[in-house]
Short mmCIF file of C-alpha atoms in Angstrom, two decimals:
data_model
loop_
_atom_site.label_atom_id
_atom_site.label_comp_id
_atom_site.label_asym_id
_atom_site.label_seq_id
_atom_site.Cartn_x
_atom_site.Cartn_y
_atom_site.Cartn_z
CA MET A 1 -90.24 51.72 37.30
CA ASP A 2 -86.76 52.94 37.23
CA PHE A 3 -85.01 54.68 40.28
CA VAL A 4 -81.82 56.30 41.12
CA ALA A 5 -80.33 55.90 44.64
CA ARG A 6 -77.65 58.32 45.70
CA VAL A 7 -75.62 56.92 48.45
CA TYR A 8 -73.19 58.96 50.80
CA VAL A 9 -70.61 57.31 52.84
CA VAL A 10 -68.31 59.22 55.11
CA PRO A 11 -65.83 58.26 57.81
CA LYS A 12 -67.47 58.44 61.38
CA PRO A 13 -66.37 61.68 63.17
CA ALA A 14 -64.06 59.65 65.69
CA ILE A 15 -62.26 57.95 62.71
CA LEU A 16 -59.08 59.51 61.35
CA ASP A 17 -59.59 60.68 57.95
CA PRO A 18 -55.87 61.11 56.32
CA GLN A 19 -57.30 61.56 52.75
CA GLY A 20 -59.44 64.64 54.03
CA LYS A 21 -56.71 65.89 56.01
CA ALA A 22 -54.60 65.78 52.93
CA VAL A 23 -57.26 67.84 50.90
CA GLU A 24 -57.55 70.27 53.85
CA THR A 25 -53.68 70.92 53.62
CA SER A 26 -53.88 71.27 50.04
CA LEU A 27 -56.55 73.85 50.23
CA HIS A 28 -54.72 75.81 52.78
CA SER A 29 -51.63 75.79 50.73
CA LEU A 30 -53.63 76.98 47.67
CA GLY A 31 -54.59 80.10 49.83
CA TYR A 32 -58.00 78.89 51.05
CA GLU A 33 -57.33 79.89 54.63
CA GLU A 34 -60.98 79.97 55.49
CA VAL A 35 -61.35 76.17 55.09
CA GLY A 36 -61.72 74.05 58.39
CA ASP A 37 -62.33 70.54 58.66
CA VAL A 38 -62.44 68.34 55.47
CA ARG A 39 -64.00 64.89 55.31
CA LEU A 40 -63.62 62.73 52.19
CA GLY A 41 -66.21 60.07 51.63
CA LYS A 42 -67.72 58.11 48.84
CA TYR A 43 -70.63 58.96 46.60
CA ILE A 44 -72.23 55.97 44.88
CA GLU A 45 -75.11 56.33 42.36
CA VAL A 46 -76.94 53.23 41.74
CA LYS A 47 -79.68 52.85 38.99
CA LEU A 48 -82.28 50.20 39.85
CA SER A 49 -85.68 49.06 39.08
CA GLY A 50 -88.44 48.31 41.53
CA ASP A 51 -92.21 48.40 42.20
CA GLY A 52 -92.27 51.36 44.37
CA ALA A 53 -89.99 53.77 46.39
CA ALA A 54 -90.51 52.24 49.73
CA GLY A 55 -89.54 48.76 48.52
CA VAL A 56 -86.57 50.27 46.72
CA GLU A 57 -85.41 52.17 49.87
CA ALA A 58 -85.55 48.93 51.83
CA ARG A 59 -83.40 47.22 49.34
CA VAL A 60 -80.94 50.01 49.10
CA GLU A 61 -80.60 50.18 52.95
CA GLU A 62 -79.81 46.43 53.00
CA MET A 63 -77.24 47.17 50.12
CA CYS A 64 -75.61 49.75 52.32
CA ARG A 65 -75.32 47.45 55.39
CA ARG A 66 -74.08 44.41 53.31
CA LEU A 67 -71.63 46.02 50.96
CA LEU A 68 -71.53 49.80 50.25
CA ALA A 69 -70.65 51.04 53.72
CA ASN A 70 -68.55 49.76 56.66
CA GLU A 71 -70.89 50.54 59.69
CA VAL A 72 -67.83 50.14 62.01
CA ILE A 73 -65.98 53.02 60.72
CA GLU A 74 -68.55 54.74 58.27
CA ASP A 75 -71.87 56.34 58.34
CA TYR A 76 -74.03 56.45 55.45
CA ARG A 77 -77.20 58.08 54.12
CA PHE A 78 -79.06 57.81 50.81
CA ASP A 79 -81.98 59.20 48.93
CA VAL A 80 -83.94 57.46 46.24
CA GLU A 81 -85.58 59.29 43.48
CA THR A 82 -87.51 58.04 40.19
CA ALA A 83 -85.20 58.26 37.23
CA MET B 1 -70.41 83.01 59.55
CA ASP B 2 -69.77 79.05 59.20
CA PHE B 3 -70.79 77.05 56.19
CA VAL B 4 -70.67 73.48 55.10
CA ALA B 5 -69.98 72.88 51.33
CA ARG B 6 -70.97 69.38 50.06
CA VAL B 7 -69.07 68.51 46.91
CA TYR B 8 -69.95 65.59 44.56
CA VAL B 9 -67.45 64.35 42.23
CA VAL B 10 -68.32 61.49 39.74
CA PRO B 11 -66.53 60.14 36.65
CA LYS B 12 -68.09 61.64 33.21
CA PRO B 13 -70.57 59.35 31.62
CA ALA B 14 -68.08 58.53 28.76
CA ILE B 15 -65.25 57.67 31.13
CA LEU B 16 -64.99 53.94 32.21
CA ASP B 17 -65.44 53.49 35.91
CA PRO B 18 -64.04 50.18 37.00
CA GLN B 19 -64.73 50.82 40.67
CA GLY B 20 -68.28 51.44 39.93
CA LYS B 21 -68.44 48.24 37.67
CA ALA B 22 -66.88 46.00 40.61
CA VAL B 23 -69.61 47.24 42.97
CA GLU B 24 -72.35 46.54 40.41
CA THR B 25 -70.93 43.01 39.88
CA SER B 26 -70.79 42.57 43.70
CA LEU B 27 -74.33 43.58 44.11
CA HIS B 28 -75.46 41.21 41.42
CA SER B 29 -73.61 38.32 43.18
CA LEU B 30 -75.39 39.09 46.47
CA GLY B 31 -78.67 38.85 44.69
CA TYR B 32 -79.53 42.38 43.70
CA GLU B 33 -80.53 41.72 40.26
CA GLU B 34 -82.53 44.85 39.89
CA VAL B 35 -79.32 46.79 40.02
CA GLY B 36 -78.42 48.50 36.64
CA ASP B 37 -75.53 50.95 36.02
CA VAL B 38 -73.45 52.08 39.22
CA ARG B 39 -71.08 54.98 39.29
CA LEU B 40 -68.62 55.55 42.11
CA GLY B 41 -67.40 59.07 42.99
CA LYS B 42 -66.17 61.04 45.78
CA TYR B 43 -68.09 62.95 48.33
CA ILE B 44 -66.11 65.92 50.02
CA GLU B 45 -67.51 67.77 53.07
CA VAL B 46 -65.75 71.09 53.58
CA LYS B 47 -66.46 73.24 56.67
CA LEU B 48 -65.40 76.86 56.01
CA SER B 49 -66.26 80.48 57.04
CA GLY B 50 -67.21 83.38 54.92
CA ASP B 51 -69.19 86.53 54.79
CA GLY B 52 -72.18 85.32 52.78
CA ALA B 53 -73.40 82.28 50.77
CA ALA B 54 -72.66 83.92 47.40
CA GLY B 55 -69.01 84.53 48.25
CA VAL B 56 -68.61 81.14 49.53
CA GLU B 57 -70.07 79.46 46.53
CA ALA B 58 -67.65 81.38 44.26
CA ARG B 59 -64.75 80.15 46.48
CA VAL B 60 -66.00 76.55 46.50
CA GLU B 61 -66.35 76.52 42.75
CA GLU B 62 -62.86 77.68 42.27
CA MET B 63 -61.52 74.88 44.65
CA CYS B 64 -63.46 72.37 42.61
CA ARG B 65 -61.93 73.40 39.56
CA ARG B 66 -58.46 73.98 41.05
CA LEU B 67 -58.15 70.78 43.19
CA LEU B 68 -61.32 68.80 44.14
CA ALA B 69 -62.21 67.64 40.65
CA ASN B 70 -60.40 66.77 37.47
CA GLU B 71 -62.75 68.35 34.73
CA VAL B 72 -61.22 66.34 31.93
CA ILE B 73 -62.63 63.11 33.40
CA GLU B 74 -64.96 64.23 36.08
CA ASP B 75 -68.28 66.09 36.77
CA TYR B 76 -68.89 67.91 39.99
CA ARG B 77 -71.71 69.65 41.72
CA PHE B 78 -71.88 71.07 45.07
CA ASP B 79 -74.35 72.88 47.60
CA VAL B 80 -73.52 75.31 50.34
CA GLU B 81 -75.41 75.57 53.59
CA THR B 82 -74.99 77.54 56.82
CA ALA B 83 -73.58 75.15 59.59
#
C-alpha cells in the first residue's frame, strides 16, 4: 500500500529564527502591518510504501528523530495518509 | 481577532528538487528502503490579526503571491485558523 507522510519541522519557540524574522520584516515593509510573529520551518513530503498506517507512522517517527528534525532546536509533527 | 496562517510551499512537480533528492538518498542509506519520492519545501507560520477569516484569507493569499512563494517554480497552499 502507498502512503504519503507530511512532516512539519519548526524551530522551537525559545530558538531564534532569523529567517522567520526576515520574512516578518519584509511583510511589514510590504504594508502587512497586521502580521505578528512569523516562524519559518521545513515541510517534507515523503512517499513511501508499507503494510498499514500504524507501521508506517512508527517508521516516519523514527525518520524524524534520526534525520528529518534536530530535536535539540526543532519541533516536528507529521501526518500519514494513503496515497 | 487573532489568527494563525499556515503556509506550505513546495517545488512544482516538474521542477528538480535537489534537497528532496538528498533527503531521499540519506533515508535509503539509513535503511528506509520503502521510501520513494521526497519533496522538500517550506512551512511558514504567520500570526496575524484581522476582523474575520475571509478577509484574513484574502490577505494571506496576497502575501503568498507577493512574497512567500515563487509561483514560477513553487506551488503553495495555506489554511487560516483562529489562534
